[in-house]
Amino acid sequence: MSTHSISKGCFVFKPPSKKRRVRQETASNSTERKNDSEDTELRFASCQSLWAQIKLETEKIQENLNKQLLDNLVSFLRRSHSEFQEKTTEWSCQMKSREIPTAALVLGVNVTDHDMTFKSLSEVLQDDITPYVALLEAKDCPGIKNLMQKLMGQLMNCCIDIDEDSFEDDSHVQVSQNKIRCSMTSLINWYKSVMKKTDSETTRKKRNSSSRHWQSPPVVVIFKDMESFTTKVLQDFIVISSHHIHELPLALIFGIATSPMIIHSLLPHSVSSLLCIELFQSLSCKEHLSTIIDKLLLTAWCPFKLGEKVLKVLINIFLYHDFSVQNFIKGFQLCIVEHFYSQPLSVLCCELVDAKKRVNTLSHNQCENIRRLPSFRRYVESQVSENQIALLTSDSFLKEVTQKLLEDLQLYHENYVSVLRCLHVFTSSLPKYPLGKQIRELHCACLENQVWETEEYESSLQLARMLNKSDLVTMLQQCVEIFVSSSGKEFDKTVEKLKEFLTQFQELEAEAFEEDVSVSSEKELQKKTDLYHLQKTLLELKESRRSKKLTKFEMLRFEVVDYIDSLVRNYLVPADHKTLYEVVYFNTASVLRGHLNAAPRTALHTALNNPYCYLKNQALKSDGGSISNKAPDICIAYKLHLECGRLINLVDWLEAFSTVVMAVEGPKADAASSDQVDHIIYARFIQAVSELIFLGFIKPSKQKTDHVARLTWGGC
Amino acid sequence: MPNLEHPAYPAATLLHLESLVPCRESQVSLLLSIFGERQQFSLPSIFIYGHTSSGKTYVMQTLLNTLQLPHVFVNCVEYFSSRLLLEEILIQLQSYSSKIEQSSHVPCDSLNDFVGLFKQVVASQELQDQTLYIVLDRAEQLREMEANILPAFLRLQELTDRNVTVVLLSEIVWELFRPSIGCFEPFTLYFPDYSIGHLQKILSQNHPPEYSADFYAAYINILLGVFYMVCRDLKELQHLAVLNFSKYCEPVVRGEANERDTRKLWKNIEPHLKKAMQTVYLREISSSQWESFQRGSGEPGQLKGLSAHTHVELPYYSKFLLIAAYLASYNPVRTDKRFFLKHHGKIRKTNFMKKQEKTSNHLLGPKPFPLDRLLAILYSIVDNRVPPTANIFSQITSLVTLQLLSMVGHNDQLDGPQYKCTVSLDFIRAIARTVNFDIIKYLYDFL
């Protein structure tokens, strides 16, 4: 078993007991029954189903994104060895030194995502190319011996797996692994025997199974993290396998996180010349994230929505820290769980049809919950007084209204997405991207507050008013496409209006002569060289421009921009202005931050400095600066050590420690019994110190006897 | 021309052997005279060394195979532990005898066992009256096994009291083998590098059946003219010759030139070979890509080599961590105050420098720095506040696994780990440019 601890030591692993889990389940059942008025069970079920749906969707997206890469790889591997099989008699093939086909797979620095890619890769390979795929990790292969062991273990096991259904009795392959000598020869013998067997199988049986893989399929070895392998292991392995490439058709795949240059820095020319390296590059993780956001967040099908702050936290973790799409999705999952757990009304966060049904069965408690929502209160205040009373007193009326409001919310989301995309078409082509290049930035801006009140929006409208005609036309066409493909019915008019603009632009093309006037005046300007005259004409020009009537094109451009502006003002209202938005939006970023941005140093410091924070013991609550003797020993020792310099004298420390501890027992502790008490305190002190050593705050020092050195915050 | 002569072997075989080992006749005849007749005892051990692909392995193999001498051929890289090596020798020996079953696999843990087993195997066969040759290829690996392996192999004849000769093949000289405790000195034999004339002769030998030998020899001449400066590896040259031959033939196939039109052919092939030297020879692009590029008339510009993809995308804080690490690695500690404190005052470089610091730090290479210094620099170069979360620390670790940083003296995690930045100046400048950080201004060497 492995641990993720950084410190060395003994770790106890208890066998996972099933009993305990059962007990927990019953416990949770009883609590559920208690407050079932808040639909806990239903919430749990809908949370589960929603997550399952999202998981499926993300996996599908990932599969699609990797498809191109995998196809390329498969065709490369297929090509690599078949060439040699086809024309072994040709002169060039006889003379050419046979290289090991190698795919350098550049996957980007998000190492946590690689597992997924490798998993799908090996699945694809096993389906299409060869049953013999081995995945090697650097941490398993410190030496060539371990590498061979691992490799043979995986290959021979996989073979057994494949054959299990057809050949149960065949003991030939099932030689236990430790009996086999871990050398290339035994691997080759194994390969030959397996080939012989499949040969006989194909002659005996139908050719159905081996038609997928061709005769003598290659053995694919995947090095997951090329960077971490030691040079020697890689070199030795490549040299050995190149000796036997004629007997064992081997193909390598290097998983590279940084850049393919690493191959040259890891392998000398004499070894890299044994390889036939081709480069494959996966999609960059930023694009990957964009696709995920596009397909997951900016769609109407997913009833659960992320609030602006939460989304920013997730995106920041991605961009600033790890580039890991996997972590982003995990964070998203956490949001879902947290939302369904903390918000009782999240029971309504599902498909609209279901939600309406669920509204009808809401308990009185839940109705009260609705009434307590800030957004709902705002809504009530905006109503006439009779309605207000009805909403606050009658549950059935409330339910009716809630259904309508939910419907509104759904409609808002549908429209929101289309208009957002449309706005993105405009803003993404402006110089300097005042509203951001990516649609996610625009989405955040729109969620944050009323986007049309921001300066950036103002400046981007200004810029949009200066767009040239061809750009404008293509953008309008894109917008039309977006609206046509959207599901919202409200956009029929909008589409019509946009199409009208387009036809007007086309008409304009016919009569484009007015522009010449301004051009000629510019030409005049170029003739003047005298400074005074130049100034004068410039002023005149300015004057004339101000007074001059706008050209038709400019008029139309203004109209278009204004129209887009009106769309934005209509549909891109921030979500928290909508009634009942709390039902589907998760926006408590602080919780998420607490979970995802672990701050070990701060947490340790608070725990030791202010034990009340975690222990919740009233006795510890008291002080600001003074050291309470009721605190755990380690806290006392820690606080005392904060007052010391780089080196701490253990005797002084013990003195101070015992003074603090004895403070309360002061009257009792006589000089006579102090000797005995000292032993216990001494033991407690030693334990506290060794705990601090274990936590990494201090370490024994060799500079001075009886001193320890501080390791944190520099000492003094 | 010294023809191979030896009374023990038929002349025809020797003639055949000579044709197989061009340019190595003198070595072969020396070896033959050392080996003597089949039943005669030879030297206990022979050490053959020479550069990569100077024909050591090939000559030994051809010699032993053609003369049908009983031998065992083992590559020490492949059988990486002494146990594997010894067992492999025994297995190969067993295959000489018909009596013992193939599958009877005897474990052989130590050299002592080996000697006993060896005697058994040899005694049970008709090998007794012939010299047995054990060839250990890449013998430099033997030094990494147990200390007794190499000395024991050198006097195996004496230890086993059988007619056996051990031949060691290596690329390094014997002086680097000699163990400190002393050992039996083997007979050393040097295989010199092939000269350009030798290479020409050997490469021209295997001409394709469609074309005449002269035509191919002319091609090899051109090829060597380009590649001899950078590469003397026979295998590699052979490979390159085959790869580019179809391009050389192109004008002939199209009928634009005949086989004797060397100048025209040279003009056609020379730039192509130069391009090959920069790409396929360095394995920037693979041989199969090169071939498909030759067949189709695709632009070579489309084929980007491995080195073209140097760009590495990193998360925002990872970039700054890397920059901070670079600064910590290449700036002296005392200058940190000047670079990262706001009111540092003006300190001129000349007053500032000690003597040894006058040499460029970039020439000396990166220096290790503690984690605290890295974080301190990070906090001062990033504009906004960096939360000291676990994410930052895990990023440092992942930079180490990506080999962009390396850990120095990683004995104790709690002991304040030290790191070194391993990236190049160009790389870090490219990274710094993406975050608008002028790294040159912060480097002491460029002040």
Tab-separated table of N, CA and C in Angstrom, chain A residues 6 8 91-92 95-97 99 109 111 144-145 148 181-185 227-228 232 236 239-240 243-244 257-264 269 272-279 281 284 286 317-323 596-601 693-694 696 699 711, chain B residues 75 77-80 84 87-88 91 105 138 141 144 206-209 216 235-236 238-239 242-243 245 281-289 291 306-307 309-318 372 384 388-393 395 401-404 411 413-415:
chain	number	residue	atom	x	y	z
A	6	ILE	N	4.408	12.945	2.909
A	6	ILE	CA	5.765	13.305	2.519
A	6	ILE	C	6.768	12.849	3.556
A	8	LYS	N	8.627	10.317	6.217
A	8	LYS	CA	8.878	8.893	6.306
A	8	LYS	C	8.375	8.391	7.649
A	91	TRP	N	15.347	-5.234	-51.454
A	91	TRP	CA	16.720	-4.877	-51.122
A	91	TRP	C	16.776	-3.834	-50.030
A	92	SER	N	15.970	-2.786	-50.171
A	92	SER	CA	16.075	-1.669	-49.249
A	92	SER	C	15.700	-2.098	-47.833
A	95	MET	N	18.573	-4.057	-46.295
A	95	MET	CA	19.760	-3.281	-45.963
A	95	MET	C	19.523	-2.288	-44.829
A	96	LYS	N	18.319	-1.754	-44.798
A	96	LYS	CA	18.039	-0.693	-43.838
A	96	LYS	C	18.088	-1.264	-42.429
A	97	SER	N	18.700	-0.515	-41.536
A	97	SER	CA	18.668	-0.991	-40.155
A	97	SER	C	17.246	-0.799	-39.648
A	99	GLU	N	14.423	0.060	-37.354
A	99	GLU	CA	14.252	0.897	-36.177
A	99	GLU	C	12.994	0.493	-35.419
A	109	VAL	N	1.302	19.720	-19.753
A	109	VAL	CA	1.814	19.583	-18.393
A	109	VAL	C	0.768	19.123	-17.388
A	111	VAL	N	-0.518	16.650	-15.850
A	111	VAL	CA	-0.227	15.218	-15.736
A	111	VAL	C	-1.433	14.445	-15.199
A	144	ILE	N	16.434	-1.578	-14.800
A	144	ILE	CA	16.003	-2.318	-15.983
A	144	ILE	C	15.329	-3.627	-15.572
A	145	LYS	N	15.771	-4.166	-14.428
A	145	LYS	CA	15.198	-5.424	-13.967
A	145	LYS	C	13.724	-5.255	-13.610
A	148	MET	N	11.637	-4.855	-16.720
A	148	MET	CA	11.339	-6.106	-17.426
A	148	MET	C	10.286	-6.904	-16.667
A	181	ARG	N	12.317	-16.365	-16.028
A	181	ARG	CA	13.449	-15.460	-15.947
A	181	ARG	C	13.070	-14.173	-16.653
A	182	CYS	N	13.384	-13.066	-15.988
A	182	CYS	CA	12.985	-11.789	-16.557
A	182	CYS	C	13.982	-11.348	-17.607
A	183	SER	N	13.984	-11.978	-18.718
A	183	SER	CA	14.892	-11.532	-19.763
A	183	SER	C	14.124	-11.472	-21.069
A	184	MET	N	14.755	-10.829	-22.021
A	184	MET	CA	14.094	-10.648	-23.305
A	184	MET	C	13.833	-11.991	-23.968
A	185	THR	N	14.741	-12.950	-23.775
A	185	THR	CA	14.569	-14.253	-24.439
A	185	THR	C	13.278	-14.913	-24.001
A	227	GLU	N	9.547	11.805	-18.742
A	227	GLU	CA	10.487	12.692	-18.057
A	227	GLU	C	11.072	12.046	-16.807
A	228	SER	N	10.272	11.228	-16.145
A	228	SER	CA	10.724	10.732	-14.855
A	228	SER	C	11.569	9.474	-14.968
A	232	LYS	N	19.385	5.681	-17.924
A	232	LYS	CA	20.021	4.377	-18.115
A	232	LYS	C	18.984	3.301	-18.416
A	236	ASP	N	19.019	1.235	-21.857
A	236	ASP	CA	19.213	-0.210	-21.858
A	236	ASP	C	18.039	-0.919	-22.513
A	239	VAL	N	18.149	-0.458	-26.265
A	239	VAL	CA	19.223	-1.227	-26.896
A	239	VAL	C	18.852	-2.712	-26.953
A	240	ILE	N	18.351	-3.209	-25.838
A	240	ILE	CA	17.987	-4.627	-25.804
A	240	ILE	C	16.903	-4.925	-26.831
A	243	HIS	N	17.879	-5.137	-30.423
A	243	HIS	CA	18.534	-6.384	-30.840
A	243	HIS	C	17.518	-7.422	-31.303
A	244	HIS	N	16.341	-7.353	-30.693
A	244	HIS	CA	15.380	-8.433	-30.937
A	244	HIS	C	14.180	-7.992	-31.753
A	257	ALA	N	5.298	15.190	-21.204
A	257	ALA	CA	4.517	16.286	-20.641
A	257	ALA	C	5.041	17.644	-21.085
A	258	THR	N	6.325	17.760	-21.282
A	258	THR	CA	6.862	19.084	-21.623
A	258	THR	C	7.024	19.261	-23.130
A	259	SER	N	8.195	19.004	-23.643
A	259	SER	CA	8.380	19.153	-25.082
A	259	SER	C	9.185	17.966	-25.596
A	260	PRO	N	9.045	17.659	-26.875
A	260	PRO	CA	9.743	16.475	-27.414
A	260	PRO	C	11.257	16.580	-27.344
A	261	MET	N	11.761	17.761	-27.033
A	261	MET	CA	13.205	17.905	-26.858
A	261	MET	C	13.744	16.951	-25.804
A	262	ILE	N	12.881	16.583	-24.907
A	262	ILE	CA	13.308	15.733	-23.782
A	262	ILE	C	13.877	14.414	-24.297
A	263	ILE	N	13.401	13.966	-25.445
A	263	ILE	CA	13.934	12.721	-26.001
A	263	ILE	C	15.418	12.864	-26.264
A	264	HIS	N	15.765	13.995	-26.870
A	264	HIS	CA	17.174	14.191	-27.187
A	264	HIS	C	18.011	14.391	-25.944
A	269	HIS	N	22.685	10.095	-29.095
A	269	HIS	CA	22.382	9.841	-30.502
A	269	HIS	C	22.473	8.365	-30.838
A	272	SER	N	19.090	7.056	-29.768
A	272	SER	CA	17.926	7.600	-30.476
A	272	SER	C	17.961	7.213	-31.949
A	273	SER	N	19.150	6.840	-32.449
A	273	SER	CA	19.194	6.415	-33.845
A	273	SER	C	18.608	5.021	-34.020
A	274	LEU	N	18.286	4.371	-32.926
A	274	LEU	CA	17.624	3.072	-33.046
A	274	LEU	C	16.111	3.225	-33.157
A	275	LEU	N	15.644	4.472	-33.001
A	275	LEU	CA	14.204	4.698	-32.969
A	275	LEU	C	13.727	5.393	-34.232
A	276	CYS	N	12.481	5.149	-34.524
A	276	CYS	CA	11.850	5.841	-35.649
A	276	CYS	C	10.734	6.682	-35.021
A	277	ILE	N	11.075	7.905	-34.658
A	277	ILE	CA	10.190	8.681	-33.793
A	277	ILE	C	9.235	9.541	-34.606
A	278	GLU	N	7.973	9.421	-34.312
A	278	GLU	CA	7.021	10.346	-34.902
A	278	GLU	C	6.286	11.080	-33.798
A	279	LEU	N	5.933	12.308	-34.095
A	279	LEU	CA	5.375	13.175	-33.072
A	279	LEU	C	3.852	13.219	-33.165
A	281	GLN	N	0.571	15.217	-31.160
A	281	GLN	CA	0.287	16.234	-30.164
A	281	GLN	C	-1.184	16.216	-29.803
A	284	SER	N	-4.492	21.204	-26.710
A	284	SER	CA	-4.019	21.912	-25.524
A	284	SER	C	-5.132	21.934	-24.484
A	286	LYS	N	-6.138	24.156	-22.536
A	286	LYS	CA	-7.016	25.330	-22.499
A	286	LYS	C	-8.195	25.146	-23.443
A	317	ILE	N	-8.212	28.309	-10.401
A	317	ILE	CA	-7.396	27.152	-10.030
A	317	ILE	C	-6.830	26.512	-11.286
A	318	PHE	N	-7.668	26.441	-12.297
A	318	PHE	CA	-7.205	25.839	-13.548
A	318	PHE	C	-6.072	26.650	-14.163
A	319	LEU	N	-6.283	27.941	-14.323
A	319	LEU	CA	-5.311	28.750	-15.064
A	319	LEU	C	-4.064	29.033	-14.248
A	320	TYR	N	-4.242	29.235	-12.945
A	320	TYR	CA	-3.092	29.641	-12.145
A	320	TYR	C	-2.313	28.457	-11.610
A	321	HIS	N	-2.983	27.349	-11.401
A	321	HIS	CA	-2.286	26.304	-10.660
A	321	HIS	C	-2.040	25.015	-11.414
A	322	ASP	N	-3.048	24.423	-11.998
A	322	ASP	CA	-2.761	23.047	-12.438
A	322	ASP	C	-3.076	22.713	-13.887
A	323	PHE	N	-3.847	23.524	-14.575
A	323	PHE	CA	-4.182	23.204	-15.972
A	323	PHE	C	-4.891	21.866	-16.101
A	596	LEU	N	-11.005	23.509	-1.764
A	596	LEU	CA	-10.062	23.272	-2.862
A	596	LEU	C	-8.705	23.928	-2.633
A	597	ASN	N	-8.718	25.119	-2.032
A	597	ASN	CA	-7.435	25.784	-1.819
A	597	ASN	C	-6.932	25.460	-0.426
A	598	ALA	N	-6.405	24.289	-0.282
A	598	ALA	CA	-5.926	23.909	1.035
A	598	ALA	C	-4.718	24.762	1.396
A	599	ALA	N	-4.706	25.260	2.610
A	599	ALA	CA	-3.565	26.040	3.067
A	599	ALA	C	-2.998	25.370	4.310
A	600	PRO	N	-2.137	24.403	4.115
A	600	PRO	CA	-1.689	23.591	5.247
A	600	PRO	C	-0.985	24.408	6.320
A	601	ARG	N	-0.163	25.352	5.898
A	601	ARG	CA	0.584	26.126	6.886
A	601	ARG	C	-0.362	26.942	7.757
A	693	ILE	N	8.631	18.182	16.073
A	693	ILE	CA	9.630	17.710	15.101
A	693	ILE	C	8.937	16.974	13.970
A	694	PHE	N	7.964	16.154	14.358
A	694	PHE	CA	7.253	15.386	13.337
A	694	PHE	C	6.510	16.302	12.380
A	696	GLY	N	7.468	19.150	11.537
A	696	GLY	CA	8.409	19.897	10.719
A	696	GLY	C	8.633	21.321	11.157
A	699	LYS	N	13.987	20.992	14.228
A	699	LYS	CA	14.758	19.769	14.048
A	699	LYS	C	15.959	19.815	14.974
A	711	LEU	N	12.551	25.695	11.951
A	711	LEU	CA	12.566	25.557	10.494
A	711	LEU	C	11.585	26.498	9.817
B	75	ASN	N	25.179	-10.942	-24.903
B	75	ASN	CA	25.253	-9.494	-24.785
B	75	ASN	C	25.026	-9.107	-23.323
B	77	VAL	N	24.463	-6.277	-21.930
B	77	VAL	CA	23.406	-5.312	-21.636
B	77	VAL	C	22.096	-6.053	-21.466
B	78	GLU	N	21.912	-7.046	-22.311
B	78	GLU	CA	20.655	-7.758	-22.285
B	78	GLU	C	20.518	-8.611	-21.031
B	79	TYR	N	21.604	-9.267	-20.652
B	79	TYR	CA	21.564	-10.081	-19.436
B	79	TYR	C	22.226	-9.277	-18.343
B	80	PHE	N	21.388	-8.466	-17.696
B	80	PHE	CA	21.927	-7.358	-16.903
B	80	PHE	C	22.395	-7.784	-15.525
B	84	LEU	N	21.477	-13.849	-14.520
B	84	LEU	CA	20.929	-14.005	-15.869
B	84	LEU	C	22.023	-14.362	-16.854
B	87	GLU	N	23.301	-17.987	-16.368
B	87	GLU	CA	22.295	-18.956	-16.803
B	87	GLU	C	22.180	-18.977	-18.318
B	88	GLU	N	22.273	-17.803	-18.927
B	88	GLU	CA	22.162	-17.728	-20.374
B	88	GLU	C	23.306	-18.501	-21.032
B	91	ILE	N	22.500	-22.112	-20.758
B	91	ILE	CA	21.409	-22.517	-21.654
B	91	ILE	C	21.916	-22.679	-23.079
B	105	HIS	N	16.023	-26.501	-16.735
B	105	HIS	CA	16.627	-25.202	-16.466
B	105	HIS	C	17.192	-25.220	-15.061
B	138	ARG	N	29.625	-6.085	-25.245
B	138	ARG	CA	29.415	-4.942	-24.326
B	138	ARG	C	29.918	-5.289	-22.925
B	141	GLN	N	29.684	-3.679	-19.160
B	141	GLN	CA	28.634	-3.889	-18.166
B	141	GLN	C	29.075	-4.817	-17.040
B	144	GLU	N	29.790	-3.543	-13.576
B	144	GLU	CA	28.729	-3.166	-12.647
B	144	GLU	C	28.152	-4.363	-11.912
B	206	ASN	N	27.314	-3.880	-51.017
B	206	ASN	CA	25.929	-4.347	-51.113
B	206	ASN	C	25.120	-3.444	-52.020
B	207	HIS	N	25.345	-3.544	-53.285
B	207	HIS	CA	24.572	-2.674	-54.167
B	207	HIS	C	23.265	-3.351	-54.531
B	208	PRO	N	22.249	-2.540	-54.814
B	208	PRO	CA	20.958	-3.135	-55.166
B	208	PRO	C	21.054	-3.886	-56.484
B	209	PRO	N	20.273	-4.930	-56.626
B	209	PRO	CA	20.389	-5.773	-57.818
B	209	PRO	C	20.033	-5.045	-59.113
B	216	TYR	N	26.350	2.531	-57.966
B	216	TYR	CA	26.134	2.604	-56.526
B	216	TYR	C	27.377	3.144	-55.824
B	235	LYS	N	26.814	1.560	-39.560
B	235	LYS	CA	25.394	1.182	-39.606
B	235	LYS	C	24.540	2.356	-40.005
B	236	GLU	N	24.854	3.487	-39.390
B	236	GLU	CA	24.087	4.690	-39.651
B	236	GLU	C	24.249	5.115	-41.115
B	238	GLN	N	25.004	3.207	-43.631
B	238	GLN	CA	24.282	2.231	-44.434
B	238	GLN	C	22.804	2.599	-44.512
B	239	HIS	N	22.261	2.921	-43.338
B	239	HIS	CA	20.855	3.281	-43.239
B	239	HIS	C	20.554	4.510	-44.083
B	242	VAL	N	20.586	3.810	-47.847
B	242	VAL	CA	19.376	3.173	-48.364
B	242	VAL	C	18.230	4.179	-48.435
B	243	LEU	N	18.146	5.021	-47.394
B	243	LEU	CA	17.035	5.972	-47.344
B	243	LEU	C	17.043	6.914	-48.529
B	245	PHE	N	18.719	6.602	-51.466
B	245	PHE	CA	19.105	6.084	-52.779
B	245	PHE	C	18.018	6.314	-53.824
B	281	TYR	N	19.066	12.487	-39.988
B	281	TYR	CA	20.248	11.968	-39.295
B	281	TYR	C	20.155	12.257	-37.799
B	282	LEU	N	19.648	13.436	-37.448
B	282	LEU	CA	19.518	13.784	-36.035
B	282	LEU	C	18.269	13.194	-35.412
B	283	ARG	N	17.509	12.468	-36.199
B	283	ARG	CA	16.233	11.902	-35.744
B	283	ARG	C	15.245	13.007	-35.382
B	284	GLU	N	15.419	14.132	-36.048
B	284	GLU	CA	14.432	15.187	-35.861
B	284	GLU	C	13.118	14.743	-36.480
B	285	ILE	N	13.216	14.113	-37.620
B	285	ILE	CA	12.039	13.475	-38.199
B	285	ILE	C	12.396	12.015	-38.436
B	286	SER	N	11.385	11.197	-38.461
B	286	SER	CA	11.677	9.766	-38.516
B	286	SER	C	11.966	9.324	-39.936
B	287	SER	N	12.569	8.166	-40.039
B	287	SER	CA	12.931	7.653	-41.365
B	287	SER	C	11.707	7.444	-42.235
B	288	SER	N	10.627	6.987	-41.621
B	288	SER	CA	9.449	6.706	-42.446
B	288	SER	C	8.829	8.013	-42.929
B	289	GLN	N	8.896	9.049	-42.067
B	289	GLN	CA	8.403	10.352	-42.518
B	289	GLN	C	9.257	10.865	-43.664
B	291	GLU	N	10.923	9.109	-45.808
B	291	GLU	CA	10.636	8.346	-47.025
B	291	GLU	C	9.351	8.813	-47.677
B	306	LEU	N	11.488	17.534	-34.178
B	306	LEU	CA	11.132	17.484	-32.761
B	306	LEU	C	11.543	18.768	-32.047
B	307	SER	N	12.679	19.330	-32.459
B	307	SER	CA	13.166	20.506	-31.742
B	307	SER	C	12.332	21.740	-32.030
B	309	HIS	N	9.277	21.979	-31.618
B	309	HIS	CA	8.210	22.106	-30.616
B	309	HIS	C	8.822	22.339	-29.239
B	310	THR	N	9.378	23.512	-29.041
B	310	THR	CA	9.996	23.739	-27.740
B	310	THR	C	9.028	24.392	-26.767
B	311	HIS	N	7.941	24.895	-27.307
B	311	HIS	CA	7.039	25.659	-26.464
B	311	HIS	C	6.361	24.757	-25.428
B	312	VAL	N	6.375	25.207	-24.198
B	312	VAL	CA	5.710	24.451	-23.138
B	312	VAL	C	4.689	25.362	-22.477
B	313	GLU	N	3.467	24.898	-22.426
B	313	GLU	CA	2.431	25.692	-21.785
B	313	GLU	C	2.403	25.378	-20.300
B	314	LEU	N	2.436	26.404	-19.486
B	314	LEU	CA	2.449	26.188	-18.040
B	314	LEU	C	1.369	27.049	-17.399
B	315	PRO	N	0.853	26.605	-16.259
B	315	PRO	CA	-0.073	27.465	-15.521
B	315	PRO	C	0.625	28.747	-15.076
B	316	TYR	N	-0.195	29.761	-14.779
B	316	TYR	CA	0.332	31.094	-14.513
B	316	TYR	C	1.362	31.094	-13.396
B	317	TYR	N	1.025	30.518	-12.267
B	317	TYR	CA	1.959	30.563	-11.156
B	317	TYR	C	3.152	29.653	-11.385
B	318	SER	N	2.971	28.599	-12.154
B	318	SER	CA	4.118	27.756	-12.470
B	318	SER	C	5.157	28.546	-13.242
B	372	ASP	N	12.759	28.394	0.793
B	372	ASP	CA	12.330	29.688	1.315
B	372	ASP	C	12.693	30.827	0.370
B	384	ASN	N	0.117	40.535	-7.810
B	384	ASN	CA	-0.936	40.410	-6.804
B	384	ASN	C	-0.506	39.431	-5.717
B	388	PRO	N	-0.655	31.342	-0.033
B	388	PRO	CA	0.286	30.235	0.179
B	388	PRO	C	-0.453	28.916	0.354
B	389	THR	N	-1.119	28.491	-0.673
B	389	THR	CA	-1.907	27.270	-0.560
B	389	THR	C	-1.067	26.055	-0.922
B	390	ALA	N	-1.655	24.913	-0.690
B	390	ALA	CA	-0.972	23.664	-1.032
B	390	ALA	C	-0.733	23.573	-2.528
B	391	ASN	N	-1.570	24.274	-3.296
B	391	ASN	CA	-1.414	24.228	-4.750
B	391	ASN	C	-0.041	24.695	-5.192
B	392	ILE	N	0.453	25.750	-4.528
B	392	ILE	CA	1.768	26.269	-4.899
B	392	ILE	C	2.838	25.212	-4.649
B	393	PHE	N	2.747	24.566	-3.500
B	393	PHE	CA	3.772	23.569	-3.185
B	393	PHE	C	3.691	22.379	-4.125
B	395	GLN	N	2.747	22.511	-7.087
B	395	GLN	CA	3.276	22.939	-8.383
B	395	GLN	C	4.795	22.810	-8.430
B	401	THR	N	8.987	16.957	-11.276
B	401	THR	CA	8.752	15.750	-12.072
B	401	THR	C	8.834	16.034	-13.564
B	402	LEU	N	8.568	17.275	-13.937
B	402	LEU	CA	8.696	17.619	-15.356
B	402	LEU	C	10.144	17.893	-15.735
B	403	GLN	N	11.039	17.784	-14.781
B	403	GLN	CA	12.463	17.982	-15.007
B	403	GLN	C	12.803	19.417	-15.363
B	404	LEU	N	11.941	20.339	-14.969
B	404	LEU	CA	12.277	21.741	-15.196
B	404	LEU	C	13.046	22.279	-13.989
B	411	ASN	N	17.634	14.007	0.707
B	411	ASN	CA	17.630	12.970	1.734
B	411	ASN	C	16.484	13.157	2.710
B	413	GLN	N	12.981	15.464	3.544
B	413	GLN	CA	12.024	16.493	3.127
B	413	GLN	C	11.946	17.616	4.155
B	414	LEU	N	12.090	17.267	5.433
B	414	LEU	CA	11.910	18.279	6.464
B	414	LEU	C	13.125	19.174	6.579
B	415	ASP	N	14.184	18.777	5.952
B	415	ASP	CA	15.445	19.462	6.141
B	415	ASP	C	15.583	20.696	5.264
